[in-house]
Structure formats: C-alpha cells, structure tokens
Amino acid sequence: MKLLFKFFVLILPFVSFSQTDTFSKEEIVISDLIKGDLYTPKEENNKKALILLLAGSGPTNRNGNQLGAQNNSLKYLAEDLANNGYNVFTYDKRIFAQLILGNTNETEARFEDLITDASGVVDYFRKNRKYKKYIIAGHSEGALVGMLTAQHKKADAFISLAGAGRPIDEIVVEQIEKRSPSFKETATAYFKILKEGKTFKNETPALQNLFRESVQPYLISWLKYNPQEEIKKLKCPTLLINGDKDLQVVPKDAELLKQAKKDSELVILKNMNHVFKTILGDEKENMESYSNLNIRNHPELSTTIVKFLNTKL
C-alpha cells in the first residue's frame, strides 16, 4: 500500500508472447474499463484453474507498476505461476481506461468499484473460458478486494499477499507515526470524521495528498470494511502470505487474519518485502527495489502458492 493515493499517469504495458517460458500471454478485454493479460501454460495442470491477481492501492497496472515504482511484481508472479501450470489473469485498474476516455472524476470513486471490477472479471471467465476452479489472490489493498469478491463469487481458494489485517485507518496512522509522528494526532482525528461518514476541509498541507477533499468519499467507503471480519465469511481454503521485510504491511497483520480465520494457512517469508523482492540489506535497499525491473520476486513466493493450490484444490 503506497502511502497513499498519489495520482500517477502510468506507463501502459505492452502485449507480448514469451519465447523461452512455458506459457503464452494474450491481452483480454473484459469491458470498456478493464483489460489485462492472460497467461496460459503450454502444459496446463489437471486442475484447469484460473488465478486472478488483484493489484494494490493507487493507480497500479497489470504488471504491478506505477510511475516511479516499476518492479513488475505481478508480472513476475504471473509468469512463475504459469510456468507451474496455472492460468493467470492480471489487469490494469480502471483508472487507465478512465484516463484514456477522459472521464476521470476522483470524487466519484468508491472502494466498491474495485469489487465490481474483480467480480466482472470472474463472470467473464466463467462465461467465456469455463475453467474448473477460480482462485482470487490480492496484493495489499487488493487482498481486501479479493476477500469480498471471493465471498460474492464463491471462489475455490483465496490468497492474501501482504494484505492488511486491520482497517485502513489503523495501518495509515501507524505508517504516519513511524515517518512523521507529529502528524499522528491530526490524522487520527481526520479518520474519526471520515468513519462517521462525513467529509471535511483539510487544513494540514503536509497531509493534503492523503486527505484531499476529492478522495475523502473513497476513504469513507474503504473504512467500512474490517479485514478480520470479512475473512471470517470465507468458506474456501485460504492462504496468508507476508514478508518479514515488509515496510508497509507488517507480519502482524497476517497474524491477525490468521487469528480471525483459524483454518487458514499462514506463511511469513524470510527477507521478502512489500513488492515481493528479496531484501538482505537495509531500508535503502528495500525502497530501491520498488523501482528496479531487474529483480525477480522472492523465489519462495510462487512455490508457496503452488504447493498450497496443489494440496487444496
């Protein structure tokens, strides 16, 4: 979860086909707002399963990238999963299509839009491709979106990748306390107003990016959901993955989700950060990995997912 909601114009991904890996990739247009890449293994496993990867917060594309934060986290994960026989679909968040169509209006955005989009993707593939199993895997903010989508669409499995275990205000206030502790009290007060369903005039310039008036309706809609309550409603096998080098969503959050859904599986990957990279050094190395396209994902991320799915499906 980027801190938080910076409005970037993304570099749109290119469509390509792998020459060396054991999968092909094609662009699929779901609707006027949603398009993405379908990774199809050349030798599919017998489960005939589709994994839907949901991106984290902010304007994030199908590869997991934002302008200024290009790391291919979702692209590399999709490739690794496809190389293990799983179909995978990743897509650009709706902001891309809205930018192209010229109809962006931040004041109208709601958290539920993300659930609508993810649900529409599941409906599309159930109608047109008819895989036998559907797995929803969400990263960061996408983990909460995935929980709700998995409930509504009766997914066969759910995977939380660095998903928050607390309401978003608690996560953000914790981040602010670490980085700019003098603003903690103000941010807490602002979130209290939003949780009451009210908007306000932000008079703290340093918090303008987070609490600008145009984004407040979106925050209000997001604050309605408590991940610990939502995960209890899932009836499918659930895997919780976090890294112990995650600077944004700490392992404590995955542990809280595990406490809420006791039959879930919890895996904390050593030296993995928020964008799935292996970090052996300091915080500087950690942050630099957000903008390095040459670093592949932590090798145990995909193997953990594949082991879980091979066992549970």
PDB file of C-alpha atoms in Angstrom:
ATOM      1  CA  MET A   1       0.000   0.000   0.000  1.00  0.00           C
ATOM      2  CA  LYS A   2       1.647   3.184  -1.071  1.00  0.00           C
ATOM      3  CA  LEU A   3       1.253   5.976   1.416  1.00  0.00           C
ATOM      4  CA  LEU A   4      -1.171   6.845  -0.221  1.00  0.00           C
ATOM      5  CA  PHE A   5      -3.224   7.670  -3.324  1.00  0.00           C
ATOM      6  CA  LYS A   6      -0.689   9.575  -5.381  1.00  0.00           C
ATOM      7  CA  PHE A   7      -2.195  10.312  -8.776  1.00  0.00           C
ATOM      8  CA  PHE A   8       0.224   8.997 -11.391  1.00  0.00           C
ATOM      9  CA  VAL A   9      -0.123   8.571 -15.132  1.00  0.00           C
ATOM     10  CA  LEU A  10       1.110   5.059 -15.720  1.00  0.00           C
ATOM     11  CA  ILE A  11       3.203   3.646 -18.490  1.00  0.00           C
ATOM     12  CA  LEU A  12       0.844   1.280 -20.251  1.00  0.00           C
ATOM     13  CA  PRO A  13       2.099  -2.278 -20.641  1.00  0.00           C
ATOM     14  CA  PHE A  14       2.899  -3.885 -23.958  1.00  0.00           C
ATOM     15  CA  VAL A  15       1.371  -7.128 -25.177  1.00  0.00           C
ATOM     16  CA  SER A  16       3.893  -9.865 -25.851  1.00  0.00           C
ATOM     17  CA  PHE A  17       4.338 -13.583 -26.155  1.00  0.00           C
ATOM     18  CA  SER A  18       7.022 -15.463 -24.286  1.00  0.00           C
ATOM     19  CA  GLN A  19       9.688 -17.111 -26.382  1.00  0.00           C
ATOM     20  CA  THR A  20      11.520 -19.010 -23.655  1.00  0.00           C
ATOM     21  CA  ASP A  21       8.997 -19.711 -20.913  1.00  0.00           C
ATOM     22  CA  THR A  22       6.411 -22.443 -20.899  1.00  0.00           C
ATOM     23  CA  PHE A  23       3.390 -20.167 -21.352  1.00  0.00           C
ATOM     24  CA  SER A  24       1.837 -17.724 -23.765  1.00  0.00           C
ATOM     25  CA  LYS A  25       0.388 -14.311 -22.960  1.00  0.00           C
ATOM     26  CA  GLU A  26      -2.540 -12.561 -24.642  1.00  0.00           C
ATOM     27  CA  GLU A  27      -4.435  -9.379 -23.926  1.00  0.00           C
ATOM     28  CA  ILE A  28      -8.067  -9.860 -22.931  1.00  0.00           C
ATOM     29  CA  VAL A  29     -10.611  -7.025 -22.974  1.00  0.00           C
ATOM     30  CA  ILE A  30     -13.198  -7.602 -20.247  1.00  0.00           C
ATOM     31  CA  SER A  31     -15.076  -4.305 -20.617  1.00  0.00           C
ATOM     32  CA  ASP A  32     -14.594  -0.648 -21.531  1.00  0.00           C
ATOM     33  CA  LEU A  33     -12.849  -0.178 -18.177  1.00  0.00           C
ATOM     34  CA  ILE A  34     -10.943  -3.435 -17.699  1.00  0.00           C
ATOM     35  CA  LYS A  35      -8.311  -5.095 -19.849  1.00  0.00           C
ATOM     36  CA  GLY A  36      -5.371  -7.258 -18.905  1.00  0.00           C
ATOM     37  CA  ASP A  37      -3.080 -10.174 -19.696  1.00  0.00           C
ATOM     38  CA  LEU A  38      -3.992 -13.843 -19.622  1.00  0.00           C
ATOM     39  CA  TYR A  39      -1.032 -16.155 -19.023  1.00  0.00           C
ATOM     40  CA  THR A  40      -1.739 -19.628 -20.372  1.00  0.00           C
ATOM     41  CA  PRO A  41       0.674 -22.508 -19.638  1.00  0.00           C
ATOM     42  CA  LYS A  42       1.592 -24.666 -22.617  1.00  0.00           C
ATOM     43  CA  GLU A  43       1.133 -27.713 -20.405  1.00  0.00           C
ATOM     44  CA  GLU A  44      -1.753 -26.963 -18.068  1.00  0.00           C
ATOM     45  CA  ASN A  45      -2.108 -28.971 -14.867  1.00  0.00           C
ATOM     46  CA  ASN A  46      -5.166 -31.146 -14.453  1.00  0.00           C
ATOM     47  CA  LYS A  47      -6.916 -28.679 -12.135  1.00  0.00           C
ATOM     48  CA  LYS A  48      -7.937 -26.359 -15.014  1.00  0.00           C
ATOM     49  CA  ALA A  49      -7.643 -23.416 -12.646  1.00  0.00           C
ATOM     50  CA  LEU A  50      -7.515 -19.650 -13.177  1.00  0.00           C
ATOM     51  CA  ILE A  51      -5.754 -17.368 -10.704  1.00  0.00           C
ATOM     52  CA  LEU A  52      -6.954 -13.769 -10.680  1.00  0.00           C
ATOM     53  CA  LEU A  53      -4.239 -11.413  -9.371  1.00  0.00           C
ATOM     54  CA  LEU A  54      -5.556  -8.143  -7.902  1.00  0.00           C
ATOM     55  CA  ALA A  55      -3.242  -5.143  -7.614  1.00  0.00           C
ATOM     56  CA  GLY A  56      -2.659  -2.982  -4.555  1.00  0.00           C
ATOM     57  CA  SER A  57      -3.684   0.617  -3.899  1.00  0.00           C
ATOM     58  CA  GLY A  58      -3.250   3.566  -6.181  1.00  0.00           C
ATOM     59  CA  PRO A  59      -3.080   3.607  -9.992  1.00  0.00           C
ATOM     60  CA  THR A  60      -1.413   0.236 -10.476  1.00  0.00           C
ATOM     61  CA  ASN A  61      -1.217  -1.583 -13.783  1.00  0.00           C
ATOM     62  CA  ARG A  62      -1.435  -5.256 -14.698  1.00  0.00           C
ATOM     63  CA  ASN A  63       2.282  -5.741 -14.027  1.00  0.00           C
ATOM     64  CA  GLY A  64       2.111  -4.255 -10.524  1.00  0.00           C
ATOM     65  CA  ASN A  65       3.757  -0.990 -11.599  1.00  0.00           C
ATOM     66  CA  GLN A  66       3.209   2.696 -11.010  1.00  0.00           C
ATOM     67  CA  LEU A  67       5.100   5.631 -12.449  1.00  0.00           C
ATOM     68  CA  GLY A  68       8.176   5.910 -10.253  1.00  0.00           C
ATOM     69  CA  ALA A  69       7.663   2.416  -8.847  1.00  0.00           C
ATOM     70  CA  GLN A  70       8.290  -0.069 -11.646  1.00  0.00           C
ATOM     71  CA  ASN A  71       9.155  -3.514 -10.304  1.00  0.00           C
ATOM     72  CA  ASN A  72       6.994  -5.996 -12.268  1.00  0.00           C
ATOM     73  CA  SER A  73       5.871  -7.679  -9.044  1.00  0.00           C
ATOM     74  CA  LEU A  74       2.610  -9.034 -10.500  1.00  0.00           C
ATOM     75  CA  LYS A  75       4.097  -9.782 -13.913  1.00  0.00           C
ATOM     76  CA  TYR A  76       6.857 -11.921 -12.425  1.00  0.00           C
ATOM     77  CA  LEU A  77       4.411 -13.705 -10.117  1.00  0.00           C
ATOM     78  CA  ALA A  78       2.060 -14.433 -13.037  1.00  0.00           C
ATOM     79  CA  GLU A  79       4.958 -15.809 -15.073  1.00  0.00           C
ATOM     80  CA  ASP A  80       6.155 -18.027 -12.224  1.00  0.00           C
ATOM     81  CA  LEU A  81       2.658 -19.406 -11.621  1.00  0.00           C
ATOM     82  CA  ALA A  82       2.098 -20.006 -15.350  1.00  0.00           C
ATOM     83  CA  ASN A  83       5.407 -21.856 -15.515  1.00  0.00           C
ATOM     84  CA  ASN A  84       3.914 -24.154 -12.875  1.00  0.00           C
ATOM     85  CA  GLY A  85       0.819 -24.959 -14.917  1.00  0.00           C
ATOM     86  CA  TYR A  86      -1.663 -22.331 -13.664  1.00  0.00           C
ATOM     87  CA  ASN A  87      -3.632 -19.917 -15.832  1.00  0.00           C
ATOM     88  CA  VAL A  88      -3.274 -16.367 -14.506  1.00  0.00           C
ATOM     89  CA  PHE A  89      -5.043 -13.099 -15.303  1.00  0.00           C
ATOM     90  CA  THR A  90      -3.775  -9.664 -14.291  1.00  0.00           C
ATOM     91  CA  TYR A  91      -5.419  -6.394 -15.288  1.00  0.00           C
ATOM     92  CA  ASP A  92      -4.982  -2.630 -15.232  1.00  0.00           C
ATOM     93  CA  LYS A  93      -7.092  -0.857 -12.652  1.00  0.00           C
ATOM     94  CA  ARG A  94      -9.958   1.164 -14.127  1.00  0.00           C
ATOM     95  CA  ILE A  95      -8.103   4.482 -13.796  1.00  0.00           C
ATOM     96  CA  PHE A  96      -6.200   3.644 -17.012  1.00  0.00           C
ATOM     97  CA  ALA A  97      -9.308   3.348 -19.145  1.00  0.00           C
ATOM     98  CA  GLN A  98     -10.779   6.435 -17.489  1.00  0.00           C
ATOM     99  CA  LEU A  99      -7.664   8.428 -18.359  1.00  0.00           C
ATOM    100  CA  ILE A 100      -7.870   7.312 -21.990  1.00  0.00           C
ATOM    101  CA  LEU A 101     -11.596   8.066 -22.157  1.00  0.00           C
ATOM    102  CA  GLY A 102     -11.115  11.403 -20.388  1.00  0.00           C
ATOM    103  CA  ASN A 103     -13.732  10.722 -17.730  1.00  0.00           C
ATOM    104  CA  THR A 104     -11.715  10.572 -14.523  1.00  0.00           C
ATOM    105  CA  ASN A 105     -13.510  12.029 -11.521  1.00  0.00           C
ATOM    106  CA  GLU A 106     -11.851  11.220  -8.221  1.00  0.00           C
ATOM    107  CA  THR A 107     -14.815  12.437  -6.187  1.00  0.00           C
ATOM    108  CA  GLU A 108     -16.973   9.648  -7.671  1.00  0.00           C
ATOM    109  CA  ALA A 109     -14.537   6.800  -6.979  1.00  0.00           C
ATOM    110  CA  ARG A 110     -15.574   4.236  -4.368  1.00  0.00           C
ATOM    111  CA  PHE A 111     -13.910   1.154  -2.901  1.00  0.00           C
ATOM    112  CA  GLU A 112     -16.825  -0.917  -4.158  1.00  0.00           C
ATOM    113  CA  ASP A 113     -15.782  -0.101  -7.739  1.00  0.00           C
ATOM    114  CA  LEU A 114     -12.812  -2.424  -7.272  1.00  0.00           C
ATOM    115  CA  ILE A 115     -15.086  -5.243  -6.111  1.00  0.00           C
ATOM    116  CA  THR A 116     -17.368  -4.651  -9.095  1.00  0.00           C
ATOM    117  CA  ASP A 117     -14.401  -4.883 -11.468  1.00  0.00           C
ATOM    118  CA  ALA A 118     -12.993  -8.057  -9.920  1.00  0.00           C
ATOM    119  CA  SER A 119     -16.434  -9.675  -9.884  1.00  0.00           C
ATOM    120  CA  GLY A 120     -16.895  -8.756 -13.537  1.00  0.00           C
ATOM    121  CA  VAL A 121     -13.626 -10.471 -14.410  1.00  0.00           C
ATOM    122  CA  VAL A 122     -14.753 -13.685 -12.695  1.00  0.00           C
ATOM    123  CA  ASP A 123     -18.099 -13.519 -14.502  1.00  0.00           C
ATOM    124  CA  TYR A 124     -16.368 -13.019 -17.848  1.00  0.00           C
ATOM    125  CA  PHE A 125     -14.141 -16.053 -17.489  1.00  0.00           C
ATOM    126  CA  ARG A 126     -16.915 -18.257 -16.134  1.00  0.00           C
ATOM    127  CA  LYS A 127     -18.981 -17.382 -19.175  1.00  0.00           C
ATOM    128  CA  ASN A 128     -16.279 -17.440 -21.857  1.00  0.00           C
ATOM    129  CA  ARG A 129     -13.469 -19.715 -20.717  1.00  0.00           C
ATOM    130  CA  LYS A 130     -15.096 -22.040 -18.175  1.00  0.00           C
ATOM    131  CA  TYR A 131     -12.165 -23.009 -16.026  1.00  0.00           C
ATOM    132  CA  LYS A 132     -12.983 -25.586 -13.374  1.00  0.00           C
ATOM    133  CA  LYS A 133     -11.507 -23.662 -10.444  1.00  0.00           C
ATOM    134  CA  TYR A 134     -11.197 -19.942  -9.670  1.00  0.00           C
ATOM    135  CA  ILE A 135      -8.620 -18.597  -7.231  1.00  0.00           C
ATOM    136  CA  ILE A 136      -8.533 -14.956  -6.160  1.00  0.00           C
ATOM    137  CA  ALA A 137      -5.193 -13.564  -4.975  1.00  0.00           C
ATOM    138  CA  GLY A 138      -4.999  -9.946  -3.872  1.00  0.00           C
ATOM    139  CA  HIS A 139      -1.982  -7.817  -3.036  1.00  0.00           C
ATOM    140  CA  SER A 140      -2.168  -5.197  -0.285  1.00  0.00           C
ATOM    141  CA  GLU A 141      -5.434  -3.256  -0.798  1.00  0.00           C
ATOM    142  CA  GLY A 142      -6.294  -5.901  -3.379  1.00  0.00           C
ATOM    143  CA  ALA A 143      -6.362  -8.501  -0.615  1.00  0.00           C
ATOM    144  CA  LEU A 144      -9.438  -6.885   0.932  1.00  0.00           C
ATOM    145  CA  VAL A 145     -10.983  -6.504  -2.513  1.00  0.00           C
ATOM    146  CA  GLY A 146     -10.234 -10.170  -3.071  1.00  0.00           C
ATOM    147  CA  MET A 147     -11.829 -11.244   0.208  1.00  0.00           C
ATOM    148  CA  LEU A 148     -15.070  -9.538  -0.695  1.00  0.00           C
ATOM    149  CA  THR A 149     -15.011 -10.801  -4.274  1.00  0.00           C
ATOM    150  CA  ALA A 150     -14.276 -14.347  -3.117  1.00  0.00           C
ATOM    151  CA  GLN A 151     -17.322 -14.147  -0.845  1.00  0.00           C
ATOM    152  CA  HIS A 152     -19.655 -12.887  -3.561  1.00  0.00           C
ATOM    153  CA  LYS A 153     -18.376 -15.162  -6.320  1.00  0.00           C
ATOM    154  CA  LYS A 154     -17.760 -18.281  -4.223  1.00  0.00           C
ATOM    155  CA  ALA A 155     -14.117 -18.651  -5.174  1.00  0.00           C
ATOM    156  CA  ASP A 156     -12.426 -22.033  -4.808  1.00  0.00           C
ATOM    157  CA  ALA A 157      -9.493 -20.510  -2.922  1.00  0.00           C
ATOM    158  CA  PHE A 158      -8.307 -17.123  -1.664  1.00  0.00           C
ATOM    159  CA  ILE A 159      -4.739 -15.854  -1.234  1.00  0.00           C
ATOM    160  CA  SER A 160      -3.796 -12.730   0.693  1.00  0.00           C
ATOM    161  CA  LEU A 161      -0.464 -11.224  -0.388  1.00  0.00           C
ATOM    162  CA  ALA A 162       0.663  -8.634   2.163  1.00  0.00           C
ATOM    163  CA  GLY A 163      -2.965  -7.952   2.995  1.00  0.00           C
ATOM    164  CA  ALA A 164      -3.890  -5.684   5.886  1.00  0.00           C
ATOM    165  CA  GLY A 165      -5.330  -7.312   8.990  1.00  0.00           C
ATOM    166  CA  ARG A 166      -6.730  -4.055  10.342  1.00  0.00           C
ATOM    167  CA  PRO A 167      -8.965  -1.274   8.976  1.00  0.00           C
ATOM    168  CA  ILE A 168      -7.043   1.053   6.698  1.00  0.00           C
ATOM    169  CA  ASP A 169      -7.010   3.976   9.152  1.00  0.00           C
ATOM    170  CA  GLU A 170      -5.031   1.940  11.678  1.00  0.00           C
ATOM    171  CA  ILE A 171      -2.470   0.975   9.032  1.00  0.00           C
ATOM    172  CA  VAL A 172      -2.028   4.536   7.768  1.00  0.00           C
ATOM    173  CA  VAL A 173      -1.804   6.081  11.231  1.00  0.00           C
ATOM    174  CA  GLU A 174       0.849   3.519  12.114  1.00  0.00           C
ATOM    175  CA  GLN A 175       2.799   4.468   8.978  1.00  0.00           C
ATOM    176  CA  ILE A 176       2.490   8.161   9.809  1.00  0.00           C
ATOM    177  CA  GLU A 177       3.654   7.560  13.371  1.00  0.00           C
ATOM    178  CA  LYS A 178       6.808   5.886  12.049  1.00  0.00           C
ATOM    179  CA  ARG A 179       7.591   8.522   9.433  1.00  0.00           C
ATOM    180  CA  SER A 180       6.112  11.770  10.745  1.00  0.00           C
ATOM    181  CA  PRO A 181       4.956  11.239  14.337  1.00  0.00           C
ATOM    182  CA  SER A 182       3.965  14.880  14.799  1.00  0.00           C
ATOM    183  CA  PHE A 183       1.033  14.320  12.401  1.00  0.00           C
ATOM    184  CA  LYS A 184      -0.339  11.207  14.113  1.00  0.00           C
ATOM    185  CA  GLU A 185      -2.887  13.058  16.260  1.00  0.00           C
ATOM    186  CA  THR A 186      -4.208  15.089  13.337  1.00  0.00           C
ATOM    187  CA  ALA A 187      -4.503  12.068  11.071  1.00  0.00           C
ATOM    188  CA  THR A 188      -6.340  10.152  13.793  1.00  0.00           C
ATOM    189  CA  ALA A 189      -8.816  12.999  14.201  1.00  0.00           C
ATOM    190  CA  TYR A 190      -9.367  13.229  10.452  1.00  0.00           C
ATOM    191  CA  PHE A 191     -10.022   9.493  10.183  1.00  0.00           C
ATOM    192  CA  LYS A 192     -12.535   9.761  13.037  1.00  0.00           C
ATOM    193  CA  ILE A 193     -14.540  12.262  10.979  1.00  0.00           C
ATOM    194  CA  LEU A 194     -14.394  10.039   7.895  1.00  0.00           C
ATOM    195  CA  LYS A 195     -15.518   6.973   9.869  1.00  0.00           C
ATOM    196  CA  GLU A 196     -18.618   8.946  10.802  1.00  0.00           C
ATOM    197  CA  GLY A 197     -19.322   9.276   7.071  1.00  0.00           C
ATOM    198  CA  LYS A 198     -18.507  12.987   6.965  1.00  0.00           C
ATOM    199  CA  THR A 199     -16.102  14.993   4.824  1.00  0.00           C
ATOM    200  CA  PHE A 200     -14.069  17.991   5.989  1.00  0.00           C
ATOM    201  CA  LYS A 201     -11.723  20.737   4.819  1.00  0.00           C
ATOM    202  CA  ASN A 202      -8.144  19.624   5.284  1.00  0.00           C
ATOM    203  CA  GLU A 203      -6.109  22.382   6.904  1.00  0.00           C
ATOM    204  CA  THR A 204      -2.860  20.437   7.172  1.00  0.00           C
ATOM    205  CA  PRO A 205      -0.835  20.898   3.954  1.00  0.00           C
ATOM    206  CA  ALA A 206       1.519  18.024   4.776  1.00  0.00           C
ATOM    207  CA  LEU A 207      -1.473  15.650   4.765  1.00  0.00           C
ATOM    208  CA  GLN A 208      -3.099  17.074   1.643  1.00  0.00           C
ATOM    209  CA  ASN A 209      -2.185  14.132  -0.554  1.00  0.00           C
ATOM    210  CA  LEU A 210      -3.858  11.720   1.836  1.00  0.00           C
ATOM    211  CA  PHE A 211      -6.853  13.771   2.958  1.00  0.00           C
ATOM    212  CA  ARG A 212      -7.629  15.969  -0.059  1.00  0.00           C
ATOM    213  CA  GLU A 213     -11.358  16.552  -0.301  1.00  0.00           C
ATOM    214  CA  SER A 214     -11.749  14.767  -3.626  1.00  0.00           C
ATOM    215  CA  VAL A 215     -10.505  11.452  -2.209  1.00  0.00           C
ATOM    216  CA  GLN A 216     -12.422  11.569   1.070  1.00  0.00           C
ATOM    217  CA  PRO A 217     -15.549   9.806  -0.300  1.00  0.00           C
ATOM    218  CA  TYR A 218     -13.327   6.912  -1.411  1.00  0.00           C
ATOM    219  CA  LEU A 219     -11.727   6.711   2.029  1.00  0.00           C
ATOM    220  CA  ILE A 220     -15.164   6.695   3.663  1.00  0.00           C
ATOM    221  CA  SER A 221     -16.204   3.740   1.504  1.00  0.00           C
ATOM    222  CA  TRP A 222     -12.947   1.888   2.273  1.00  0.00           C
ATOM    223  CA  LEU A 223     -13.187   2.432   6.035  1.00  0.00           C
ATOM    224  CA  LYS A 224     -16.441   0.459   6.199  1.00  0.00           C
ATOM    225  CA  TYR A 225     -14.560  -2.823   5.893  1.00  0.00           C
ATOM    226  CA  ASN A 226     -12.631  -4.616   8.630  1.00  0.00           C
ATOM    227  CA  PRO A 227     -10.466  -7.385   7.144  1.00  0.00           C
ATOM    228  CA  GLN A 228     -10.722  -9.516  10.289  1.00  0.00           C
ATOM    229  CA  GLU A 229     -14.492  -9.553   9.983  1.00  0.00           C
ATOM    230  CA  GLU A 230     -14.559 -10.109   6.229  1.00  0.00           C
ATOM    231  CA  ILE A 231     -12.128 -13.031   6.211  1.00  0.00           C
ATOM    232  CA  LYS A 232     -14.336 -14.926   8.654  1.00  0.00           C
ATOM    233  CA  LYS A 233     -17.027 -15.053   5.961  1.00  0.00           C
ATOM    234  CA  LEU A 234     -14.870 -17.022   3.517  1.00  0.00           C
ATOM    235  CA  LYS A 235     -15.806 -20.662   3.035  1.00  0.00           C
ATOM    236  CA  CYS A 236     -12.867 -21.577   0.792  1.00  0.00           C
ATOM    237  CA  PRO A 237      -9.258 -22.604   1.522  1.00  0.00           C
ATOM    238  CA  THR A 238      -7.260 -19.505   2.434  1.00  0.00           C
ATOM    239  CA  LEU A 239      -3.533 -18.750   2.296  1.00  0.00           C
ATOM    240  CA  LEU A 240      -1.984 -15.745   4.037  1.00  0.00           C
ATOM    241  CA  ILE A 241       1.470 -14.643   2.883  1.00  0.00           C
ATOM    242  CA  ASN A 242       3.572 -11.793   4.199  1.00  0.00           C
ATOM    243  CA  GLY A 243       7.260 -10.934   4.206  1.00  0.00           C
ATOM    244  CA  ASP A 244       9.288 -10.083   7.262  1.00  0.00           C
ATOM    245  CA  LYS A 245      10.930  -7.163   5.389  1.00  0.00           C
ATOM    246  CA  ASP A 246       7.595  -5.526   4.508  1.00  0.00           C
ATOM    247  CA  LEU A 247       7.765  -1.835   5.486  1.00  0.00           C
ATOM    248  CA  GLN A 248       4.100  -1.134   4.766  1.00  0.00           C
ATOM    249  CA  VAL A 249       2.037  -4.118   5.922  1.00  0.00           C
ATOM    250  CA  VAL A 250       3.847  -5.879   8.732  1.00  0.00           C
ATOM    251  CA  PRO A 251       3.611  -9.610   9.535  1.00  0.00           C
ATOM    252  CA  LYS A 252       1.389  -8.742  12.497  1.00  0.00           C
ATOM    253  CA  ASP A 253      -1.410  -8.088  10.006  1.00  0.00           C
ATOM    254  CA  ALA A 254      -1.179 -11.583   8.533  1.00  0.00           C
ATOM    255  CA  GLU A 255      -1.165 -12.992  12.057  1.00  0.00           C
ATOM    256  CA  LEU A 256      -4.352 -11.065  12.883  1.00  0.00           C
ATOM    257  CA  LEU A 257      -6.025 -12.526   9.798  1.00  0.00           C
ATOM    258  CA  LYS A 258      -4.910 -15.986  10.878  1.00  0.00           C
ATOM    259  CA  GLN A 259      -6.460 -15.454  14.308  1.00  0.00           C
ATOM    260  CA  ALA A 260      -9.715 -14.397  12.665  1.00  0.00           C
ATOM    261  CA  LYS A 261      -9.787 -17.390  10.282  1.00  0.00           C
ATOM    262  CA  LYS A 262      -8.148 -20.201  12.190  1.00  0.00           C
ATOM    263  CA  ASP A 263      -8.345 -22.752   9.382  1.00  0.00           C
ATOM    264  CA  SER A 264      -6.274 -20.540   7.058  1.00  0.00           C
ATOM    265  CA  GLU A 265      -2.607 -21.197   6.317  1.00  0.00           C
ATOM    266  CA  LEU A 266      -0.069 -18.559   7.333  1.00  0.00           C
ATOM    267  CA  VAL A 267       3.385 -18.231   5.753  1.00  0.00           C
ATOM    268  CA  ILE A 268       5.863 -15.473   6.643  1.00  0.00           C
ATOM    269  CA  LEU A 269       8.618 -15.421   4.033  1.00  0.00           C
ATOM    270  CA  LYS A 270      12.041 -14.510   5.321  1.00  0.00           C
ATOM    271  CA  ASN A 271      13.598 -11.422   3.683  1.00  0.00           C
ATOM    272  CA  MET A 272      10.602 -10.661   1.411  1.00  0.00           C
ATOM    273  CA  ASN A 273       9.377  -7.058   1.190  1.00  0.00           C
ATOM    274  CA  HIS A 274       6.068  -5.499   0.172  1.00  0.00           C
ATOM    275  CA  VAL A 275       6.671  -5.856  -3.573  1.00  0.00           C
ATOM    276  CA  PHE A 276       7.839  -9.476  -3.262  1.00  0.00           C
ATOM    277  CA  LYS A 277      11.589  -8.805  -3.549  1.00  0.00           C
ATOM    278  CA  THR A 278      14.318 -10.481  -1.501  1.00  0.00           C
ATOM    279  CA  ILE A 279      15.972  -7.900   0.763  1.00  0.00           C
ATOM    280  CA  LEU A 280      19.203  -8.764   2.546  1.00  0.00           C
ATOM    281  CA  GLY A 281      20.333  -5.221   3.344  1.00  0.00           C
ATOM    282  CA  ASP A 282      18.919  -2.050   4.874  1.00  0.00           C
ATOM    283  CA  GLU A 283      15.839   0.098   4.293  1.00  0.00           C
ATOM    284  CA  LYS A 284      17.543   1.927   1.438  1.00  0.00           C
ATOM    285  CA  GLU A 285      17.889  -1.343  -0.490  1.00  0.00           C
ATOM    286  CA  ASN A 286      14.290  -2.150   0.371  1.00  0.00           C
ATOM    287  CA  MET A 287      12.950   1.092  -1.069  1.00  0.00           C
ATOM    288  CA  GLU A 288      15.187   0.974  -4.150  1.00  0.00           C
ATOM    289  CA  SER A 289      13.729  -2.422  -5.062  1.00  0.00           C
ATOM    290  CA  TYR A 290      10.342  -0.736  -5.684  1.00  0.00           C
ATOM    291  CA  SER A 291      11.844   0.824  -8.810  1.00  0.00           C
ATOM    292  CA  ASN A 292      14.039  -1.961 -10.127  1.00  0.00           C
ATOM    293  CA  LEU A 293      12.686  -4.027 -13.004  1.00  0.00           C
ATOM    294  CA  ASN A 294      15.698  -6.333 -12.965  1.00  0.00           C
ATOM    295  CA  ILE A 295      14.971  -8.018  -9.633  1.00  0.00           C
ATOM    296  CA  ARG A 296      12.818 -11.134  -9.831  1.00  0.00           C
ATOM    297  CA  ASN A 297      10.431 -11.977  -6.996  1.00  0.00           C
ATOM    298  CA  HIS A 298      11.363 -13.869  -3.855  1.00  0.00           C
ATOM    299  CA  PRO A 299      11.776 -17.475  -5.051  1.00  0.00           C
ATOM    300  CA  GLU A 300       9.591 -18.953  -2.312  1.00  0.00           C
ATOM    301  CA  LEU A 301       6.552 -16.819  -3.132  1.00  0.00           C
ATOM    302  CA  SER A 302       5.351 -18.780  -6.155  1.00  0.00           C
ATOM    303  CA  THR A 303       6.435 -22.148  -4.753  1.00  0.00           C
ATOM    304  CA  THR A 304       4.411 -21.474  -1.582  1.00  0.00           C
ATOM    305  CA  ILE A 305       1.337 -20.623  -3.644  1.00  0.00           C
ATOM    306  CA  VAL A 306       1.720 -23.628  -5.937  1.00  0.00           C
ATOM    307  CA  LYS A 307       2.180 -26.005  -3.008  1.00  0.00           C
ATOM    308  CA  PHE A 308      -0.962 -24.632  -1.357  1.00  0.00           C
ATOM    309  CA  LEU A 309      -3.069 -24.890  -4.522  1.00  0.00           C
ATOM    310  CA  ASN A 310      -1.814 -28.340  -5.435  1.00  0.00           C
ATOM    311  CA  THR A 311      -2.872 -29.514  -1.976  1.00  0.00           C
ATOM    312  CA  LYS A 312      -6.175 -27.688  -1.562  1.00  0.00           C
ATOM    313  CA  LEU A 313      -7.822 -27.750  -4.995  1.00  0.00           C
TER     314      LEU A 313
END
